[in-house]
């Protein structure tokens, strides 16, 4: 099998977007093709890249009856990824009984022929089906109107849509309480939330959750700070396999300071289970109090 | 300079604990000595290891006018560290204008002479003094009684103290509302908080914050789950230089499920600023619904 994605899902845009092929003769190296349809702003969306690298690590750590589900993945974004060929070099750091740890780097070739690193990642993989035990989640699912009473992204400002090709691949319905920014009236609460599914009907799974944690508009929009928020670091924890259907995704921040902000995401499935959590450190948009660290990820 | 720690701080237990010495003739390799005084449970405390690796990365990324302050560091814990010699192999992944990215691995030599990896880390470093801009922190500092009305760890159960040598190096005063577990009456809230400073008077700085995020009793104690909670992954964001004095540290969890929990820490300095945030994914203690993934960090 040269492609690590399950054959039955090949038709979906998402599965094509994260497909990797083991390079013949090069152990632990996977080839991929970044599709400009996942572009936002100046680069390919950081959540898609996370899922792509997560898919390569799934192939690497899942070999020979290993561990195929991401439990935790941390990505450090180094430069904006472009459409075109890419490679993922992976390393098995440790194979454990119930958890294995891997490392990965995503590279592209620059016009001058040199390899440019897009992101570096570490991850722990296991078997979510074996992750049994109490569920004592004290977090509560977000309250928002049903999808048909939320705001589809087709209503987003044209200037935003033109920069966000990936929105066409999502069915994203934002809570009306969180879209004041699109009308020039941000709430200032630092919270954006909505319903999410893939536009082509592909159901959520652990890899799709890695996209879900970084695909909503940045929470800075709700703080009245337009512009891109390049991600320095993002860590996602996948805590359960989602059931089919809609996801509810929340983004919030508690600490915008010194030119950076932390942004927390929670992803809830249709059964009401908290299936993923993430936190990222991102740069505040330039011109809005940024330290100018923006060397970003195409968030 | 063969030692990366500032000379004026050499006398402190913490600075000795995280001291690294560049190995002559081996670029980017640093030698260290793990001191059993930082032991908790079966290994050296994970926060101390994070600060040690953070110190090596400070030496590596801070060279030649580079970036010396941790902004974000993610550690994947692989096996319990023991007292004795250790080495940190570092790599400069990318030097940027305002942020540089590094990787590190902490190794020790097993009895059979093989190298055993204790943790693998990625990190972004910058200059906290240059991280200016708005402070719009919406998180609020924890409310708790003043230190002299909190509970010193000398009152902890003897069975706990005997496993936690590092407590002697801390001046840790827990909020009385969070210590019911020590009397067999855990609150069930999933929250532990207290005042923290180093026992020898060494003042907090960015590296000491890396210790602070992982040195309180695990939040599982407050949920009535005794035992160790081995860390799989911990990511800390250092957001500002702390002023001298006490730190307030909170640990909380929102999602204990399937044998794992996320634990969030916040560290506030005496000026009332949120100076660090962290999140870790840890295994629920064995016998308490764990998936048995405990291959841990000496938390």
mmCIF file of N, CA and C in Angstrom, chain A residues 21-144:
data_model
loop_
_atom_site.group_PDB
_atom_site.id
_atom_site.type_symbol
_atom_site.label_atom_id
_atom_site.label_comp_id
_atom_site.label_asym_id
_atom_site.label_seq_id
_atom_site.Cartn_x
_atom_site.Cartn_y
_atom_site.Cartn_z
ATOM 1 N N UNK A 21 2.165 9.386 0.287
ATOM 2 C CA UNK A 21 2.618 8.149 -0.360
ATOM 3 C C UNK A 21 4.021 7.838 0.126
ATOM 4 N N UNK A 22 4.207 6.648 0.669
ATOM 5 C CA UNK A 22 5.538 6.240 1.126
ATOM 6 C C UNK A 22 6.495 6.278 -0.070
ATOM 7 N N UNK A 23 7.645 6.934 0.096
ATOM 8 C CA UNK A 23 8.578 7.046 -1.018
ATOM 9 C C UNK A 23 9.354 5.734 -1.154
ATOM 10 N N UNK A 24 9.300 5.120 -2.308
ATOM 11 C CA UNK A 24 10.001 3.843 -2.467
ATOM 12 C C UNK A 24 11.500 4.003 -2.183
ATOM 13 N N UNK A 25 12.011 3.135 -1.355
ATOM 14 C CA UNK A 25 13.447 3.143 -1.096
ATOM 15 C C UNK A 25 13.898 4.160 -0.071
ATOM 16 N N UNK A 26 12.975 4.973 0.433
ATOM 17 C CA UNK A 26 13.353 5.986 1.430
ATOM 18 C C UNK A 26 12.492 5.753 2.677
ATOM 19 N N UNK A 27 13.057 5.077 3.644
ATOM 20 C CA UNK A 27 12.287 4.709 4.825
ATOM 21 C C UNK A 27 11.760 5.946 5.534
ATOM 22 N N UNK A 28 10.482 5.888 5.893
ATOM 23 C CA UNK A 28 9.866 6.905 6.744
ATOM 24 C C UNK A 28 9.716 8.274 6.070
ATOM 25 N N UNK A 29 9.885 8.300 4.729
ATOM 26 C CA UNK A 29 9.660 9.543 3.991
ATOM 27 C C UNK A 29 8.377 9.394 3.177
ATOM 28 N N UNK A 30 7.547 10.430 3.220
ATOM 29 C CA UNK A 30 6.252 10.395 2.545
ATOM 30 C C UNK A 30 6.119 11.603 1.633
ATOM 31 N N UNK A 31 5.630 11.362 0.442
ATOM 32 C CA UNK A 31 5.411 12.453 -0.504
ATOM 33 C C UNK A 31 3.951 12.896 -0.479
ATOM 34 N N UNK A 32 3.755 14.172 -0.683
ATOM 35 C CA UNK A 32 2.413 14.737 -0.676
ATOM 36 C C UNK A 32 2.346 15.867 -1.696
ATOM 37 N N UNK A 33 1.128 16.288 -1.982
ATOM 38 C CA UNK A 33 0.900 17.396 -2.914
ATOM 39 C C UNK A 33 -0.034 18.380 -2.218
ATOM 40 N N UNK A 34 0.451 19.581 -1.951
ATOM 41 C CA UNK A 34 -0.392 20.572 -1.283
ATOM 42 C C UNK A 34 -1.289 21.246 -2.305
ATOM 43 N N UNK A 35 -2.566 21.214 -2.018
ATOM 44 C CA UNK A 35 -3.591 21.681 -2.951
ATOM 45 C C UNK A 35 -3.992 23.107 -2.552
ATOM 46 N N UNK A 36 -3.870 24.032 -3.521
ATOM 47 C CA UNK A 36 -4.193 25.436 -3.259
ATOM 48 C C UNK A 36 -5.625 25.667 -2.818
ATOM 49 N N UNK A 37 -6.474 24.670 -2.996
ATOM 50 C CA UNK A 37 -7.851 24.798 -2.529
ATOM 51 C C UNK A 37 -7.948 24.895 -1.004
ATOM 52 N N UNK A 38 -6.871 24.600 -0.320
ATOM 53 C CA UNK A 38 -6.838 24.715 1.145
ATOM 54 C C UNK A 38 -6.123 25.987 1.594
ATOM 55 N N UNK A 39 -6.003 26.917 0.658
ATOM 56 C CA UNK A 39 -5.301 28.164 0.960
ATOM 57 C C UNK A 39 -6.149 29.091 1.834
ATOM 58 N N UNK A 40 -5.488 29.796 2.697
ATOM 59 C CA UNK A 40 -6.100 30.941 3.371
ATOM 60 C C UNK A 40 -5.007 31.974 3.569
ATOM 61 N N UNK A 41 -5.306 33.210 3.174
ATOM 62 C CA UNK A 41 -4.287 34.246 3.257
ATOM 63 C C UNK A 41 -3.089 33.867 2.403
ATOM 64 N N UNK A 42 -1.905 33.975 2.947
ATOM 65 C CA UNK A 42 -0.695 33.773 2.166
ATOM 66 C C UNK A 42 -0.203 32.345 2.083
ATOM 67 N N UNK A 43 -0.946 31.393 2.621
ATOM 68 C CA UNK A 43 -0.415 30.030 2.601
ATOM 69 C C UNK A 43 -1.501 28.993 2.758
ATOM 70 N N UNK A 44 -1.072 27.732 2.828
ATOM 71 C CA UNK A 44 -2.007 26.631 3.047
ATOM 72 C C UNK A 44 -2.393 26.635 4.536
ATOM 73 N N UNK A 45 -3.668 26.395 4.801
ATOM 74 C CA UNK A 45 -4.188 26.417 6.169
ATOM 75 C C UNK A 45 -3.382 25.521 7.115
ATOM 76 N N UNK A 46 -3.103 26.064 8.299
ATOM 77 C CA UNK A 46 -2.293 25.332 9.272
ATOM 78 C C UNK A 46 -2.951 24.061 9.788
ATOM 79 N N UNK A 47 -4.270 24.045 9.858
ATOM 80 C CA UNK A 47 -4.963 22.838 10.309
ATOM 81 C C UNK A 47 -4.857 21.718 9.281
ATOM 82 N N UNK A 48 -4.915 22.072 7.998
ATOM 83 C CA UNK A 48 -4.758 21.066 6.958
ATOM 84 C C UNK A 48 -3.354 20.476 7.006
ATOM 85 N N UNK A 49 -2.352 21.358 7.222
ATOM 86 C CA UNK A 49 -0.971 20.866 7.321
ATOM 87 C C UNK A 49 -0.813 19.935 8.521
ATOM 88 N N UNK A 50 -1.478 20.285 9.623
ATOM 89 C CA UNK A 50 -1.409 19.440 10.820
ATOM 90 C C UNK A 50 -1.995 18.057 10.520
ATOM 91 N N UNK A 51 -3.125 18.045 9.814
ATOM 92 C CA UNK A 51 -3.752 16.767 9.465
ATOM 93 C C UNK A 51 -2.886 15.973 8.486
ATOM 94 N N UNK A 52 -2.230 16.672 7.571
ATOM 95 C CA UNK A 52 -1.347 15.997 6.611
ATOM 96 C C UNK A 52 -0.169 15.341 7.326
ATOM 97 N N UNK A 53 0.485 16.095 8.193
ATOM 98 C CA UNK A 53 1.606 15.546 8.954
ATOM 99 C C UNK A 53 1.103 14.441 9.881
ATOM 100 N N UNK A 54 -0.097 14.658 10.440
ATOM 101 C CA UNK A 54 -0.695 13.625 11.283
ATOM 102 C C UNK A 54 -0.960 12.342 10.511
ATOM 103 N N UNK A 55 -1.293 12.476 9.232
ATOM 104 C CA UNK A 55 -1.532 11.300 8.400
ATOM 105 C C UNK A 55 -0.231 10.556 8.112
ATOM 106 N N UNK A 56 0.849 11.315 7.877
ATOM 107 C CA UNK A 56 2.151 10.669 7.664
ATOM 108 C C UNK A 56 2.597 9.951 8.935
ATOM 109 N N UNK A 57 2.378 10.581 10.094
ATOM 110 C CA UNK A 57 2.758 9.929 11.356
ATOM 111 C C UNK A 57 1.874 8.713 11.629
ATOM 112 N N UNK A 58 0.640 8.780 11.173
ATOM 113 C CA UNK A 58 -0.251 7.620 11.291
ATOM 114 C C UNK A 58 0.310 6.437 10.495
ATOM 115 N N UNK A 59 0.822 6.751 9.303
ATOM 116 C CA UNK A 59 1.413 5.691 8.490
ATOM 117 C C UNK A 59 2.678 5.150 9.157
ATOM 118 N N UNK A 60 3.472 6.059 9.702
ATOM 119 C CA UNK A 60 4.763 5.663 10.289
ATOM 120 C C UNK A 60 4.572 4.888 11.595
ATOM 121 N N UNK A 61 3.774 5.467 12.500
ATOM 122 C CA UNK A 61 3.631 4.855 13.829
ATOM 123 C C UNK A 61 2.627 3.707 13.824
ATOM 124 N N UNK A 62 1.766 3.664 12.806
ATOM 125 C CA UNK A 62 0.746 2.629 12.741
ATOM 126 C C UNK A 62 1.210 1.357 12.035
ATOM 127 N N UNK A 63 2.410 1.394 11.483
ATOM 128 C CA UNK A 63 2.933 0.213 10.770
ATOM 129 C C UNK A 63 2.979 -1.009 11.683
ATOM 130 N N UNK A 64 2.771 -2.180 11.105
ATOM 131 C CA UNK A 64 2.992 -3.445 11.829
ATOM 132 C C UNK A 64 2.202 -3.503 13.132
ATOM 133 N N UNK A 65 0.932 -3.120 13.041
ATOM 134 C CA UNK A 65 0.101 -3.201 14.246
ATOM 135 C C UNK A 65 0.446 -2.186 15.304
ATOM 136 N N UNK A 66 1.051 -1.087 14.884
ATOM 137 C CA UNK A 66 1.421 -0.035 15.847
ATOM 138 C C UNK A 66 0.232 0.839 16.210
ATOM 139 N N UNK A 67 0.520 2.092 16.503
ATOM 140 C CA UNK A 67 -0.499 3.026 16.995
ATOM 141 C C UNK A 67 -0.886 4.008 15.914
ATOM 142 N N UNK A 68 -2.174 4.051 15.580
ATOM 143 C CA UNK A 68 -2.608 4.793 14.398
ATOM 144 C C UNK A 68 -3.444 6.034 14.707
ATOM 145 N N UNK A 69 -3.742 6.285 15.994
ATOM 146 C CA UNK A 69 -4.579 7.448 16.319
ATOM 147 C C UNK A 69 -3.765 8.528 17.027
ATOM 148 N N UNK A 70 -3.862 9.765 16.560
ATOM 149 C CA UNK A 70 -3.169 10.844 17.284
ATOM 150 C C UNK A 70 -3.823 11.066 18.646
ATOM 151 N N UNK A 71 -3.017 11.040 19.700
ATOM 152 C CA UNK A 71 -3.482 11.434 21.032
ATOM 153 C C UNK A 71 -3.120 12.910 21.261
ATOM 154 N N UNK A 72 -1.890 13.245 20.901
ATOM 155 C CA UNK A 72 -1.383 14.610 21.072
ATOM 156 C C UNK A 72 -0.431 14.898 19.940
ATOM 157 N N UNK A 73 -0.548 16.085 19.344
ATOM 158 C CA UNK A 73 0.408 16.487 18.309
ATOM 159 C C UNK A 73 0.711 17.960 18.492
ATOM 160 N N UNK A 74 2.004 18.290 18.459
ATOM 161 C CA UNK A 74 2.470 19.672 18.634
ATOM 162 C C UNK A 74 3.220 20.073 17.386
ATOM 163 N N UNK A 75 2.779 21.153 16.764
ATOM 164 C CA UNK A 75 3.424 21.627 15.540
ATOM 165 C C UNK A 75 3.996 23.013 15.758
ATOM 166 N N UNK A 76 5.233 23.199 15.332
ATOM 167 C CA UNK A 76 5.877 24.514 15.334
ATOM 168 C C UNK A 76 5.980 24.955 13.879
ATOM 169 N N UNK A 77 5.298 26.049 13.560
ATOM 170 C CA UNK A 77 5.187 26.518 12.178
ATOM 171 C C UNK A 77 6.367 27.427 11.858
ATOM 172 N N UNK A 78 7.020 27.126 10.737
ATOM 173 C CA UNK A 78 8.287 27.782 10.423
ATOM 174 C C UNK A 78 8.199 28.740 9.254
ATOM 175 N N UNK A 79 7.399 28.401 8.250
ATOM 176 C CA UNK A 79 7.229 29.281 7.092
ATOM 177 C C UNK A 79 5.936 28.891 6.398
ATOM 178 N N UNK A 80 5.396 29.816 5.620
ATOM 179 C CA UNK A 80 4.105 29.581 4.977
ATOM 180 C C UNK A 80 4.253 28.542 3.867
ATOM 181 N N UNK A 81 3.366 27.541 3.871
ATOM 182 C CA UNK A 81 3.399 26.489 2.856
ATOM 183 C C UNK A 81 2.653 26.939 1.608
ATOM 184 N N UNK A 82 3.150 26.522 0.454
ATOM 185 C CA UNK A 82 2.567 26.888 -0.845
ATOM 186 C C UNK A 82 1.961 25.653 -1.502
ATOM 187 N N UNK A 83 1.091 25.859 -2.465
ATOM 188 C CA UNK A 83 0.589 24.718 -3.216
ATOM 189 C C UNK A 83 1.734 24.089 -3.999
ATOM 190 N N UNK A 84 1.658 22.772 -4.143
ATOM 191 C CA UNK A 84 2.709 22.063 -4.866
ATOM 192 C C UNK A 84 3.251 20.895 -4.078
ATOM 193 N N UNK A 85 4.320 20.267 -4.596
ATOM 194 C CA UNK A 85 4.861 19.073 -3.935
ATOM 195 C C UNK A 85 5.416 19.387 -2.543
ATOM 196 N N UNK A 86 5.326 18.405 -1.670
ATOM 197 C CA UNK A 86 5.886 18.520 -0.326
ATOM 198 C C UNK A 86 6.317 17.139 0.120
ATOM 199 N N UNK A 87 7.191 17.093 1.104
ATOM 200 C CA UNK A 87 7.543 15.792 1.666
ATOM 201 C C UNK A 87 7.484 15.865 3.179
ATOM 202 N N UNK A 88 7.137 14.747 3.779
ATOM 203 C CA UNK A 88 7.116 14.627 5.233
ATOM 204 C C UNK A 88 8.144 13.574 5.615
ATOM 205 N N UNK A 89 9.149 14.015 6.381
ATOM 206 C CA UNK A 89 10.142 13.064 6.902
ATOM 207 C C UNK A 89 9.743 12.740 8.322
ATOM 208 N N UNK A 90 9.546 11.472 8.604
ATOM 209 C CA UNK A 90 9.085 11.071 9.930
ATOM 210 C C UNK A 90 10.153 10.247 10.647
ATOM 211 N N UNK A 91 9.999 10.163 11.950
ATOM 212 C CA UNK A 91 10.914 9.373 12.776
ATOM 213 C C UNK A 91 10.102 8.727 13.898
ATOM 214 N N UNK A 92 10.288 7.446 14.104
ATOM 215 C CA UNK A 92 9.716 6.802 15.286
ATOM 216 C C UNK A 92 10.679 7.046 16.439
ATOM 217 N N UNK A 93 10.242 7.864 17.392
ATOM 218 C CA UNK A 93 11.106 8.195 18.526
ATOM 219 C C UNK A 93 11.090 7.051 19.538
ATOM 220 N N UNK A 94 9.914 6.509 19.761
ATOM 221 C CA UNK A 94 9.773 5.432 20.752
ATOM 222 C C UNK A 94 8.491 4.662 20.472
ATOM 223 N N UNK A 95 8.596 3.347 20.423
ATOM 224 C CA UNK A 95 7.395 2.511 20.339
ATOM 225 C C UNK A 95 7.102 1.982 21.728
ATOM 226 N N UNK A 96 5.964 2.328 22.269
ATOM 227 C CA UNK A 96 5.590 1.857 23.597
ATOM 228 C C UNK A 96 4.460 0.855 23.512
ATOM 229 N N UNK A 97 4.079 0.321 24.647
ATOM 230 C CA UNK A 97 3.019 -0.677 24.679
ATOM 231 C C UNK A 97 1.681 -0.046 24.295
ATOM 232 N N UNK A 98 1.387 1.105 24.905
ATOM 233 C CA UNK A 98 0.074 1.706 24.655
ATOM 234 C C UNK A 98 0.176 3.058 23.957
ATOM 235 N N UNK A 99 1.357 3.653 23.955
ATOM 236 C CA UNK A 99 1.559 4.942 23.300
ATOM 237 C C UNK A 99 2.896 4.912 22.570
ATOM 238 N N UNK A 100 2.914 5.420 21.355
ATOM 239 C CA UNK A 100 4.175 5.593 20.626
ATOM 240 C C UNK A 100 4.379 7.060 20.316
ATOM 241 N N UNK A 101 5.633 7.450 20.212
ATOM 242 C CA UNK A 101 5.973 8.855 20.001
ATOM 243 C C UNK A 101 6.723 9.000 18.691
ATOM 244 N N UNK A 102 6.369 10.022 17.931
ATOM 245 C CA UNK A 102 7.020 10.256 16.658
ATOM 246 C C UNK A 102 7.375 11.709 16.451
ATOM 247 N N UNK A 103 8.243 11.942 15.497
ATOM 248 C CA UNK A 103 8.622 13.299 15.103
ATOM 249 C C UNK A 103 8.453 13.407 13.599
ATOM 250 N N UNK A 104 8.200 14.616 13.121
ATOM 251 C CA UNK A 104 8.027 14.801 11.678
ATOM 252 C C UNK A 104 8.439 16.206 11.281
ATOM 253 N N UNK A 105 8.848 16.319 10.050
ATOM 254 C CA UNK A 105 9.104 17.641 9.486
ATOM 255 C C UNK A 105 8.503 17.690 8.089
ATOM 256 N N UNK A 106 7.875 18.819 7.783
ATOM 257 C CA UNK A 106 7.253 19.028 6.474
ATOM 258 C C UNK A 106 8.138 19.987 5.680
ATOM 259 N N UNK A 107 8.532 19.547 4.489
ATOM 260 C CA UNK A 107 9.447 20.365 3.684
ATOM 261 C C UNK A 107 8.893 20.605 2.295
ATOM 262 N N UNK A 108 9.273 21.729 1.724
ATOM 263 C CA UNK A 108 9.026 21.988 0.306
ATOM 264 C C UNK A 108 10.324 22.485 -0.323
ATOM 265 N N UNK A 109 10.382 22.455 -1.636
ATOM 266 C CA UNK A 109 11.581 22.909 -2.329
ATOM 267 C C UNK A 109 11.355 24.330 -2.834
ATOM 268 N N UNK A 110 12.253 25.216 -2.464
ATOM 269 C CA UNK A 110 12.143 26.608 -2.898
ATOM 270 C C UNK A 110 12.538 26.738 -4.368
ATOM 271 N N UNK A 111 12.262 27.913 -4.923
ATOM 272 C CA UNK A 111 12.569 28.124 -6.344
ATOM 273 C C UNK A 111 14.046 27.913 -6.656
ATOM 274 N N UNK A 112 14.916 28.209 -5.678
ATOM 275 C CA UNK A 112 16.349 28.036 -5.917
ATOM 276 C C UNK A 112 16.812 26.600 -5.651
ATOM 277 N N UNK A 113 15.854 25.707 -5.399
ATOM 278 C CA UNK A 113 16.206 24.302 -5.251
ATOM 279 C C UNK A 113 16.523 23.868 -3.834
ATOM 280 N N UNK A 114 16.582 24.807 -2.902
ATOM 281 C CA UNK A 114 16.879 24.423 -1.527
ATOM 282 C C UNK A 114 15.608 23.932 -0.827
ATOM 283 N N UNK A 115 15.800 23.040 0.144
ATOM 284 C CA UNK A 115 14.671 22.542 0.929
ATOM 285 C C UNK A 115 14.330 23.563 2.006
ATOM 286 N N UNK A 116 13.048 23.872 2.114
ATOM 287 C CA UNK A 116 12.578 24.829 3.109
ATOM 288 C C UNK A 116 11.613 24.114 4.048
ATOM 289 N N UNK A 117 11.870 24.243 5.346
ATOM 290 C CA UNK A 117 11.040 23.544 6.314
ATOM 291 C C UNK A 117 9.794 24.380 6.591
ATOM 292 N N UNK A 118 8.634 23.738 6.535
ATOM 293 C CA UNK A 118 7.365 24.432 6.790
ATOM 294 C C UNK A 118 6.927 24.293 8.233
ATOM 295 N N UNK A 119 7.077 23.099 8.774
ATOM 296 C CA UNK A 119 6.753 22.901 10.184
ATOM 297 C C UNK A 119 7.488 21.684 10.707
ATOM 298 N N UNK A 120 7.654 21.689 12.019
ATOM 299 C CA UNK A 120 8.273 20.572 12.740
ATOM 300 C C UNK A 120 7.258 20.117 13.778
ATOM 301 N N UNK A 121 7.115 18.827 13.943
ATOM 302 C CA UNK A 121 6.095 18.321 14.869
ATOM 303 C C UNK A 121 6.605 17.172 15.719
ATOM 304 N N UNK A 122 6.025 17.050 16.903
ATOM 305 C CA UNK A 122 6.164 15.882 17.769
ATOM 306 C C UNK A 122 4.758 15.371 18.051
ATOM 307 N N UNK A 123 4.631 14.074 18.274
ATOM 308 C CA UNK A 123 3.293 13.536 18.499
ATOM 309 C C UNK A 123 3.332 12.239 19.278
ATOM 310 N N UNK A 124 2.262 12.010 20.042
ATOM 311 C CA UNK A 124 2.014 10.720 20.688
ATOM 312 C C UNK A 124 0.811 10.076 20.027
ATOM 313 N N UNK A 125 0.963 8.819 19.643
ATOM 314 C CA UNK A 125 -0.125 8.077 19.016
ATOM 315 C C UNK A 125 -0.495 6.877 19.871
ATOM 316 N N UNK A 126 -1.758 6.502 19.805
ATOM 317 C CA UNK A 126 -2.229 5.322 20.517
ATOM 318 C C UNK A 126 -3.421 4.742 19.783
ATOM 319 N N UNK A 127 -4.281 4.092 20.528
ATOM 320 C CA UNK A 127 -5.477 3.479 19.956
ATOM 321 C C UNK A 127 -6.679 4.042 20.696
ATOM 322 N N UNK A 128 -7.414 4.939 20.041
ATOM 323 C CA UNK A 128 -8.544 5.576 20.726
ATOM 324 C C UNK A 128 -9.613 4.562 21.111
ATOM 325 N N UNK A 129 -9.719 3.476 20.359
ATOM 326 C CA UNK A 129 -10.722 2.471 20.703
ATOM 327 C C UNK A 129 -10.394 1.811 22.039
ATOM 328 N N UNK A 130 -9.095 1.812 22.416
ATOM 329 C CA UNK A 130 -8.686 1.202 23.678
ATOM 330 C C UNK A 130 -8.675 2.194 24.829
ATOM 331 N N UNK A 131 -8.922 3.467 24.519
ATOM 332 C CA UNK A 131 -8.869 4.511 25.549
ATOM 333 C C UNK A 131 -10.197 4.551 26.299
ATOM 334 N N UNK A 132 -10.363 3.542 27.131
ATOM 335 C CA UNK A 132 -11.614 3.452 27.872
ATOM 336 C C UNK A 132 -11.460 4.051 29.262
ATOM 337 N N UNK A 133 -12.544 4.073 29.969
ATOM 338 C CA UNK A 133 -12.501 4.605 31.331
ATOM 339 C C UNK A 133 -13.562 5.664 31.509
ATOM 340 N N UNK A 134 -13.625 6.163 32.731
ATOM 341 C CA UNK A 134 -14.585 7.199 33.082
ATOM 342 C C UNK A 134 -14.573 8.362 32.104
ATOM 343 N N UNK A 135 -15.721 8.971 31.891
ATOM 344 C CA UNK A 135 -15.785 10.276 31.231
ATOM 345 C C UNK A 135 -16.315 11.258 32.269
ATOM 346 N N UNK A 136 -15.401 12.091 32.786
ATOM 347 C CA UNK A 136 -15.787 13.056 33.801
ATOM 348 C C UNK A 136 -15.547 14.465 33.276
ATOM 349 N N UNK A 137 -15.972 14.710 32.050
ATOM 350 C CA UNK A 137 -15.761 16.015 31.446
ATOM 351 C C UNK A 137 -16.571 17.067 32.212
ATOM 352 N N UNK A 138 -15.883 18.068 32.765
ATOM 353 C CA UNK A 138 -16.607 19.142 33.459
ATOM 354 C C UNK A 138 -16.868 20.319 32.527
ATOM 355 N N UNK A 139 -16.155 20.376 31.412
ATOM 356 C CA UNK A 139 -16.459 21.395 30.404
ATOM 357 C C UNK A 139 -17.865 21.128 29.863
ATOM 358 N N UNK A 140 -18.549 22.179 29.476
ATOM 359 C CA UNK A 140 -19.908 22.013 28.965
ATOM 360 C C UNK A 140 -19.940 22.395 27.489
ATOM 361 N N UNK A 141 -20.772 21.682 26.707
ATOM 362 C CA UNK A 141 -20.837 21.988 25.275
ATOM 363 C C UNK A 141 -21.302 23.428 25.054
ATOM 364 N N UNK A 142 -20.819 24.060 24.000
ATOM 365 C CA UNK A 142 -21.220 25.445 23.752
ATOM 366 C C UNK A 142 -22.707 25.527 23.402
ATOM 367 N N UNK A 143 -23.328 26.573 23.863
ATOM 368 C CA UNK A 143 -24.729 26.800 23.489
ATOM 369 C C UNK A 143 -24.770 27.701 22.273
ATOM 370 N N UNK A 144 -25.460 27.253 21.261
ATOM 371 C CA UNK A 144 -25.640 28.080 20.058
ATOM 372 C C UNK A 144 -26.876 27.608 19.319
#
